[in-house]
Short mmCIF file of C-alpha atoms and ligand atoms in Angstrom, two decimals:
data_model
loop_
_atom_site.label_atom_id
_atom_site.label_comp_id
_atom_site.label_asym_id
_atom_site.label_seq_id
_atom_site.Cartn_x
_atom_site.Cartn_y
_atom_site.Cartn_z
CA MET A 8 127.53 103.06 115.12
CA ALA A 9 128.26 103.95 111.48
CA LYS A 10 125.05 104.51 109.58
CA ILE A 11 124.08 102.14 106.77
CA PRO A 12 124.04 103.82 103.35
CA VAL A 13 120.65 103.58 101.64
CA ALA A 14 118.96 104.75 98.43
CA VAL A 15 115.35 105.42 97.40
CA LEU A 16 114.08 104.37 93.96
CA GLY A 17 111.09 106.34 92.69
CA ALA A 18 111.98 109.06 95.20
CA THR A 19 109.87 111.80 93.56
CA GLY A 20 106.51 109.99 93.86
CA MET A 21 103.95 109.79 96.67
CA VAL A 22 105.63 106.90 98.45
CA GLY A 23 109.13 108.07 97.50
CA GLN A 24 108.52 111.39 99.27
CA ARG A 25 107.40 109.56 102.41
CA PHE A 26 110.61 107.51 102.25
CA VAL A 27 112.64 110.70 102.04
CA GLN A 28 110.76 112.09 105.02
CA LEU A 29 111.31 108.95 107.13
CA LEU A 30 114.94 108.47 106.14
CA ALA A 31 116.18 112.08 106.14
CA ASP A 32 117.10 111.89 109.82
CA HIS A 33 117.08 108.17 110.54
CA PRO A 34 119.25 106.92 113.44
CA TRP A 35 120.50 103.82 111.55
CA PHE A 36 120.29 104.70 107.85
CA SER A 37 121.95 107.44 105.85
CA LEU A 38 120.20 108.57 102.67
CA GLU A 39 122.84 108.60 99.92
CA ALA A 40 121.01 108.40 96.58
CA LEU A 41 117.61 109.29 95.10
CA THR A 42 116.45 107.95 91.76
CA ALA A 43 113.43 108.43 89.50
CA SER A 44 112.58 108.27 85.79
CA GLU A 45 114.51 109.88 82.96
CA ARG A 46 112.06 112.80 83.25
CA SER A 47 113.51 113.74 86.64
CA ALA A 48 117.10 112.53 86.32
CA GLY A 49 119.71 115.28 86.48
CA LYS A 50 117.46 117.73 88.35
CA PRO A 51 117.89 118.77 91.98
CA TYR A 52 115.37 116.92 94.17
CA ALA A 53 113.63 120.20 95.12
CA GLU A 54 112.83 120.78 91.44
CA ALA A 55 111.96 117.20 90.47
CA ALA A 56 109.65 116.33 93.41
CA LYS A 57 106.32 118.14 93.73
CA TRP A 58 106.51 118.09 97.53
CA TYR A 59 103.04 118.16 99.02
CA LEU A 60 103.89 116.98 102.52
CA HIS A 61 104.08 118.61 105.87
CA PRO A 62 106.65 119.37 107.27
CA PRO A 63 108.49 120.95 104.32
CA MET A 64 111.18 119.10 102.37
CA PRO A 65 114.25 118.43 104.55
CA GLU A 66 116.91 121.06 103.75
CA HIS A 67 119.75 118.65 103.02
CA VAL A 68 117.88 116.70 100.32
CA LYS A 69 116.86 119.77 98.31
CA ASP A 70 120.11 119.91 96.36
CA MET A 71 120.62 116.16 95.96
CA GLU A 72 120.70 115.31 92.27
CA VAL A 73 117.99 112.88 91.19
CA LEU A 74 119.75 110.00 89.43
CA PRO A 75 118.44 107.67 86.75
CA THR A 76 117.18 104.35 88.14
CA SER A 77 120.14 102.03 87.52
CA GLY A 78 122.59 99.80 89.35
CA GLU A 79 125.31 102.40 88.94
CA SER A 80 123.25 105.11 90.67
CA VAL A 81 122.86 103.04 93.84
CA GLU A 82 126.09 101.07 93.86
CA ASP A 83 127.16 102.40 97.30
CA ALA A 84 123.80 101.70 98.95
CA GLU A 85 123.52 98.59 101.11
CA VAL A 86 119.73 98.88 101.33
CA VAL A 87 117.62 100.10 98.43
CA PHE A 88 114.05 101.19 99.20
CA SER A 89 111.81 100.81 96.16
CA ALA A 90 108.78 102.96 95.37
CA LEU A 91 108.79 102.11 91.68
CA PRO A 92 105.77 101.27 89.54
CA ALA A 93 105.32 97.48 89.42
CA ASP A 94 106.36 97.04 85.77
CA VAL A 95 109.64 98.90 86.35
CA ALA A 96 110.24 97.11 89.66
CA ARG A 97 109.91 93.72 87.97
CA GLU A 98 113.05 94.44 85.94
CA VAL A 99 115.06 96.59 88.34
CA GLU A 100 114.62 94.88 91.73
CA PRO A 101 115.96 91.39 90.81
CA ALA A 102 118.97 92.97 89.08
CA LEU A 103 119.82 94.96 92.22
CA ALA A 104 119.38 91.91 94.47
CA GLU A 105 121.67 89.95 92.19
CA ALA A 106 124.23 92.76 92.47
CA GLY A 107 124.21 92.30 96.26
CA HIS A 108 121.73 94.94 97.50
CA VAL A 109 118.97 94.32 100.02
CA VAL A 110 115.87 95.63 98.25
CA ALA A 111 112.96 96.62 100.53
CA SER A 112 110.09 97.00 98.11
CA ASN A 113 106.62 98.49 98.03
CA ALA A 114 105.89 97.34 94.53
CA SER A 115 103.55 94.43 93.88
CA ALA A 116 105.79 92.86 91.19
CA LEU A 117 107.47 90.15 93.31
CA ARG A 118 105.23 90.01 96.41
CA MET A 119 103.56 86.71 95.61
CA GLU A 120 106.68 84.85 94.40
CA GLU A 121 107.18 81.77 96.57
CA ASP A 122 110.66 82.66 97.79
CA VAL A 123 110.02 86.38 98.40
CA PRO A 124 109.08 87.34 101.96
CA LEU A 125 105.89 89.41 102.18
CA VAL A 126 106.19 90.83 105.67
CA ILE A 127 104.39 92.95 108.24
CA PRO A 128 106.94 92.93 111.07
CA GLU A 129 104.35 92.61 113.86
CA VAL A 130 102.53 89.81 112.05
CA ASN A 131 104.94 87.41 110.33
CA PRO A 132 108.58 88.34 111.09
CA GLU A 133 109.53 84.65 110.84
CA HIS A 134 108.88 84.76 107.07
CA LEU A 135 112.18 86.64 106.69
CA ARG A 136 113.74 83.16 106.73
CA LEU A 137 112.69 82.97 103.06
CA ILE A 138 115.66 85.25 102.34
CA GLU A 139 117.92 82.20 102.71
CA VAL A 140 115.70 80.19 100.36
CA GLN A 141 115.69 83.03 97.83
CA ARG A 142 119.48 83.37 97.91
CA ASP A 143 119.98 79.61 97.53
CA ARG A 144 117.50 79.29 94.65
CA ARG A 145 118.50 82.39 92.72
CA GLY A 146 122.19 82.57 93.54
CA TRP A 147 121.83 86.19 94.72
CA ASP A 148 124.08 87.89 97.27
CA GLY A 149 121.37 90.43 98.02
CA CYS A 150 117.62 89.83 98.31
CA VAL A 151 114.16 91.29 97.77
CA VAL A 152 111.84 91.67 100.77
CA THR A 153 108.38 93.12 100.17
CA ASN A 154 105.62 94.72 102.17
CA PRO A 155 101.96 94.25 101.28
CA ASN A 156 99.60 96.50 99.45
CA CYS A 157 98.43 99.48 101.52
CA THR A 158 94.90 98.20 102.20
CA THR A 159 96.10 94.72 103.13
CA ILE A 160 98.58 96.02 105.73
CA ILE A 161 95.90 98.04 107.47
CA PHE A 162 93.29 95.31 107.86
CA VAL A 163 95.69 92.39 108.38
CA LEU A 164 97.26 94.17 111.36
CA ALA A 165 93.81 94.16 112.98
CA LEU A 166 93.04 90.62 111.86
CA LYS A 167 96.17 89.00 113.31
CA PRO A 168 95.35 89.23 117.05
CA ILE A 169 91.74 88.22 116.33
CA LEU A 170 92.95 85.18 114.38
CA ASP A 171 95.35 84.16 117.14
CA SER A 172 92.73 84.46 119.89
CA PHE A 173 89.47 83.33 118.30
CA GLY A 174 90.29 81.76 114.90
CA VAL A 175 88.93 83.24 111.66
CA ARG A 176 86.91 81.42 108.96
CA ARG A 177 85.75 84.16 106.66
CA VAL A 178 86.41 87.88 106.16
CA LEU A 179 84.43 90.35 104.07
CA VAL A 180 85.97 93.81 103.59
CA ALA A 181 84.71 97.01 101.97
CA THR A 182 87.44 99.62 101.54
CA MET A 183 87.35 103.42 101.34
CA GLN A 184 90.74 104.29 99.88
CA ALA A 185 92.46 107.67 99.77
CA ILE A 186 93.51 109.31 96.52
CA SER A 187 97.20 109.39 97.54
CA GLY A 188 97.07 105.59 97.18
CA ALA A 189 96.86 106.06 93.43
CA GLY A 190 100.17 107.93 93.27
CA TYR A 191 100.90 111.51 92.30
CA GLY A 192 98.48 112.45 89.53
CA GLY A 193 96.78 109.06 89.85
CA VAL A 194 93.13 110.18 89.93
CA PRO A 195 92.02 113.35 88.07
CA SER A 196 90.24 115.86 90.33
CA MET A 197 87.21 115.91 87.97
CA THR A 198 86.82 112.18 88.62
CA ILE A 199 87.17 112.09 92.39
CA GLN A 200 85.62 115.33 93.69
CA ASP A 201 82.07 114.80 94.97
CA ASN A 202 82.30 111.14 94.04
CA VAL A 203 83.13 107.53 94.92
CA ILE A 204 84.86 105.31 92.36
CA PRO A 205 83.75 101.68 92.78
CA PHE A 206 86.78 100.08 91.11
CA ILE A 207 90.55 100.11 91.72
CA ALA A 208 92.51 97.99 89.28
CA LYS A 209 93.92 94.76 90.80
CA GLU A 210 93.14 95.96 94.34
CA GLU A 211 90.52 93.35 95.16
CA GLU A 212 92.76 90.52 93.97
CA LYS A 213 95.65 91.83 96.11
CA SER A 214 93.40 92.27 99.15
CA GLN A 215 92.15 88.69 98.81
CA THR A 216 95.44 86.90 98.19
CA GLU A 217 98.18 88.80 100.06
CA PRO A 218 96.62 88.28 103.53
CA LEU A 219 96.64 84.51 103.00
CA LYS A 220 100.39 84.52 102.38
CA ILE A 221 101.12 86.88 105.31
CA LEU A 222 98.94 84.91 107.73
CA GLY A 223 100.21 81.60 106.36
CA ARG A 224 102.53 79.22 108.18
CA LEU A 225 106.17 78.87 107.18
CA GLU A 226 106.82 75.14 106.76
CA GLY A 227 110.31 74.21 105.63
CA ASP A 228 111.10 76.35 102.62
CA GLU A 229 107.57 77.49 101.87
CA VAL A 230 104.60 79.36 103.18
CA ARG A 231 101.34 77.39 103.45
CA PRO A 232 98.56 79.95 102.85
CA ALA A 233 96.09 80.57 105.68
CA GLN A 234 92.78 78.75 105.25
CA ILE A 235 90.55 81.82 105.40
CA LYS A 236 87.99 82.91 102.82
CA ILE A 237 88.33 86.61 101.99
CA SER A 238 86.06 88.73 99.82
CA ALA A 239 86.99 92.37 99.13
CA SER A 240 85.18 95.26 97.48
CA CYS A 241 87.54 98.22 96.94
CA HIS A 242 86.55 101.86 96.43
CA ARG A 243 88.32 105.19 95.95
CA VAL A 244 86.94 108.09 98.01
CA PRO A 245 87.78 111.82 98.11
CA VAL A 246 90.14 111.62 101.11
CA LEU A 247 93.76 112.74 100.70
CA ASP A 248 95.57 110.28 102.98
CA GLY A 249 94.29 107.33 104.98
CA HIS A 250 92.53 104.15 103.94
CA THR A 251 89.51 102.98 105.96
CA VAL A 252 88.25 99.40 105.85
CA ALA A 253 84.91 98.04 107.08
CA ALA A 254 85.57 94.41 108.06
CA PHE A 255 83.00 91.66 108.74
CA VAL A 256 84.63 88.62 110.31
CA GLU A 257 83.29 85.11 110.97
CA LEU A 258 85.18 83.68 113.92
CA GLU A 259 85.79 80.02 114.75
CA ARG A 260 84.75 80.62 118.35
CA GLU A 261 82.21 83.02 119.77
CA ALA A 262 83.75 86.17 121.26
CA GLU A 263 82.46 89.06 123.33
CA VAL A 264 82.97 92.49 121.81
CA GLY A 265 84.96 93.55 124.89
CA ASP A 266 87.29 90.56 124.52
CA VAL A 267 87.95 91.42 120.88
CA ALA A 268 88.74 95.01 121.87
CA ASN A 269 91.12 93.76 124.55
CA VAL A 270 93.14 91.47 122.27
CA LEU A 271 93.48 94.32 119.77
CA ARG A 272 94.60 96.74 122.49
CA ARG A 273 97.12 94.31 123.94
CA PHE A 274 98.65 93.35 120.59
CA ARG A 275 102.41 93.92 120.33
CA GLY A 276 104.98 92.34 118.01
CA LYS A 277 108.70 91.96 117.39
CA PRO A 278 109.22 95.63 116.46
CA GLN A 279 107.88 96.71 119.86
CA GLU A 280 109.93 94.04 121.67
CA LEU A 281 113.07 95.18 119.85
CA GLU A 282 112.14 98.88 120.16
CA LEU A 283 112.84 99.52 116.49
CA PRO A 284 113.07 103.24 115.66
CA THR A 285 109.97 103.29 113.42
CA ALA A 286 107.87 100.96 115.62
CA PRO A 287 104.91 102.63 117.33
CA GLU A 288 104.41 101.69 120.99
CA ARG A 289 100.95 100.35 120.09
CA PRO A 290 100.43 99.03 116.54
CA ILE A 291 96.65 99.07 117.08
CA ILE A 292 94.76 101.83 118.85
CA VAL A 293 91.17 101.05 119.80
CA GLU A 294 88.85 104.05 119.97
CA GLU A 295 85.49 103.91 121.72
CA GLY A 296 83.60 106.81 120.11
CA GLN A 297 80.74 105.89 117.73
CA ASP A 298 82.19 108.36 115.20
CA ARG A 299 85.66 106.81 115.07
CA PRO A 300 87.88 105.91 113.27
CA GLN A 301 88.05 108.79 110.81
CA PRO A 302 90.94 109.00 108.32
CA ARG A 303 91.50 112.70 109.05
CA PHE A 304 92.67 111.74 112.57
CA ALA A 305 93.71 108.10 112.12
CA ARG A 306 96.31 109.01 109.47
CA TRP A 307 98.62 110.44 112.18
CA ALA A 308 97.88 107.89 114.89
CA GLY A 309 100.62 106.41 117.03
CA SER A 310 103.77 107.34 118.90
CA VAL A 311 105.46 107.26 115.46
CA PRO A 312 102.89 109.30 113.51
CA GLY A 313 101.17 107.28 110.80
CA MET A 314 102.49 103.90 111.99
CA SER A 315 99.51 102.79 114.11
CA VAL A 316 96.13 101.78 112.78
CA VAL A 317 92.93 102.80 114.55
CA VAL A 318 90.08 100.35 115.15
CA GLY A 319 86.60 101.42 116.17
CA ARG A 320 82.93 100.45 116.16
CA ILE A 321 83.58 96.85 117.15
CA ARG A 322 80.21 95.12 117.34
CA ARG A 323 78.48 91.83 116.72
CA ASP A 324 77.53 90.85 113.19
CA GLN A 325 74.27 88.86 113.30
CA ALA A 326 74.54 87.83 109.64
CA LEU A 327 77.65 85.68 110.20
CA GLU A 328 78.20 82.75 112.55
CA ASN A 329 80.20 84.05 115.55
CA GLY A 330 80.30 87.30 113.59
CA ILE A 331 81.94 90.56 114.58
CA LYS A 332 82.40 93.71 112.55
CA PHE A 333 84.55 96.81 112.95
CA LEU A 334 86.26 99.62 111.06
CA VAL A 335 90.01 100.09 110.80
CA SER A 336 91.80 103.12 109.38
CA GLY A 337 95.48 103.87 108.79
CA ASN A 338 97.94 105.95 106.81
CA ASN A 339 98.31 104.27 103.41
CA ALA A 340 101.56 106.03 102.50
CA ILE A 341 103.29 105.52 105.88
CA ARG A 342 102.12 102.30 107.63
CA GLY A 343 100.77 101.13 104.26
CA ALA A 344 103.91 101.84 102.23
CA ALA A 345 107.14 103.70 103.07
CA GLY A 346 106.98 103.17 106.85
CA ALA A 347 106.28 99.48 106.25
CA SER A 348 109.45 99.08 104.17
CA VAL A 349 111.55 101.05 106.64
CA LEU A 350 110.26 98.88 109.51
CA ASN A 351 111.10 95.75 107.49
CA ALA A 352 114.67 97.02 106.97
CA GLU A 353 115.01 97.90 110.67
CA LEU A 354 113.88 94.39 111.59
CA MET A 355 116.41 92.90 109.16
CA LYS A 356 119.15 95.03 110.71
CA ALA A 357 118.12 94.02 114.24
CA GLU A 358 118.07 90.34 113.20
CA ASN A 359 121.53 90.60 111.56
CA LEU A 360 120.10 90.05 108.09
CA LEU A 361 121.71 93.11 106.49
N1 NAP E 13 100.68 105.43 97.16
C1 NAP E 13 100.48 104.45 98.04
O1 NAP E 13 99.79 104.65 99.07
C2 NAP E 13 101.10 103.10 97.83
C3 NAP E 13 100.93 102.17 98.85
C4 NAP E 13 101.51 100.90 98.72
C5 NAP E 13 102.25 100.60 97.61
N2 NAP E 13 102.41 101.51 96.61
C6 NAP E 13 103.23 101.13 95.46
O2 NAP E 13 104.45 101.92 95.53
C7 NAP E 13 104.91 102.21 94.21
C8 NAP E 13 105.00 103.72 94.05
O3 NAP E 13 103.70 104.30 94.18
P1 NAP E 13 103.46 105.87 94.21
O4 NAP E 13 102.08 106.03 94.70
O5 NAP E 13 104.57 106.56 94.93
O6 NAP E 13 103.56 106.25 92.63
P2 NAP E 13 103.93 107.67 91.95
O7 NAP E 13 103.53 108.81 92.82
O8 NAP E 13 103.35 107.60 90.59
O9 NAP E 13 105.53 107.65 91.84
C9 NAP E 13 106.21 106.77 90.98
C10 NAP E 13 107.71 106.99 91.10
O10 NAP E 13 108.37 106.10 90.19
C11 NAP E 13 109.15 106.84 89.24
N3 NAP E 13 109.08 106.22 87.92
C12 NAP E 13 108.03 106.14 87.07
N4 NAP E 13 108.38 105.51 85.92
C13 NAP E 13 109.68 105.17 86.07
C14 NAP E 13 110.63 104.54 85.21
N5 NAP E 13 110.28 104.07 84.01
N6 NAP E 13 111.89 104.37 85.67
C15 NAP E 13 112.25 104.83 86.90
N7 NAP E 13 111.41 105.47 87.74
C16 NAP E 13 110.14 105.63 87.34
C17 NAP E 13 108.53 108.23 89.24
O11 NAP E 13 109.52 109.17 88.80
P3 NAP E 13 109.13 110.55 87.99
O12 NAP E 13 108.67 111.53 89.04
O13 NAP E 13 110.41 110.91 87.36
O14 NAP E 13 108.04 110.18 87.04
C18 NAP E 13 108.18 108.40 90.71
O15 NAP E 13 109.33 108.73 91.46
C19 NAP E 13 103.92 101.54 93.25
O16 NAP E 13 104.40 100.27 92.90
C20 NAP E 13 102.64 101.44 94.10
O17 NAP E 13 101.78 100.42 93.67
C21 NAP E 13 101.86 102.76 96.71
#
């Protein structure tokens, strides 16, 4: 099978580097172009990207020239993965979709637009049907498909099987978010060392609204938001990679802790059924130890490292009706960002949407 040519926008940043890592040796996609800002354009990738990841930068991308972010730079790419800041994405992504590219985006700019799919492949693959609606309404040959914010992906993966089995009325979440979630140079070390920052701009709004769209029902040409009340309090903590969420859930029906653990353990979705290259065998790993999950270990969980989330400390919550509470932790830059977009593109390819 000939590989599909792809490009990464914002390739020098935190998420961009993860894209490069995941796509450098991908069985279906061939990485043809890397773009960033004017600051980086014209430089070899090895010079422009401050690579902080393990393993080291793949040899064959080191000499690739970083291109300016424009239609011309990615004209040969069928799929364009976007790790651009939201304000830049708002201009660039629609123009590329209009020019015929499939844009798989991490940016928040278009996520909540009615005709833009906001997809976690294990949770709401059927929402990809909005691509047709988007093309009809906007007259585009290409399309924009988005993945949620990094915190949302991690806790909604755990919420989905619970919702399907027991119903969910209300969810309270308190997040402990890694510094890599703020991007390269996002939080000064003097601010985050020995500290917890009790505010992340726009994060609570995203964590309260995106899940309702993802868990909503596709009816005709639109998504009816899920009828769940969500309250989020979001915090930055001195962890490099891996967001952890404490979730307190009011169920519609009473459930035993063991039954909740079992539905989480058994959960599989379309990516597992289709054996997509970036799909972990188990999207959710349940750990029994009282001291789990911890981001230091959970960030690499899964048969595809970083693509599973880890749930632990499932217990009853006496303060809520039919209440349960648990912690869930996952890799914000892989399952929460680049890996999420790559999995979306793999699903589109498998469903003949590319
Ligand atoms: N980090 C996460 O865990 C995470 C998770 C989910 C979603 N996201 C979203 O993903 C996107 C990228 O986040 P990040 O953490 O990777 O940010 P980042 O580390 O700050 O990287 C931003 C990237 O965008 C490029 N860029 C900045 N201004 C640009 C411009 N005017 N034109 C073209 N390119 C420009 C930068 O290039 P230069 O190097 O040349 O400046 C860099 O490659 C954001 O929308 C973010 O909200 C991030």
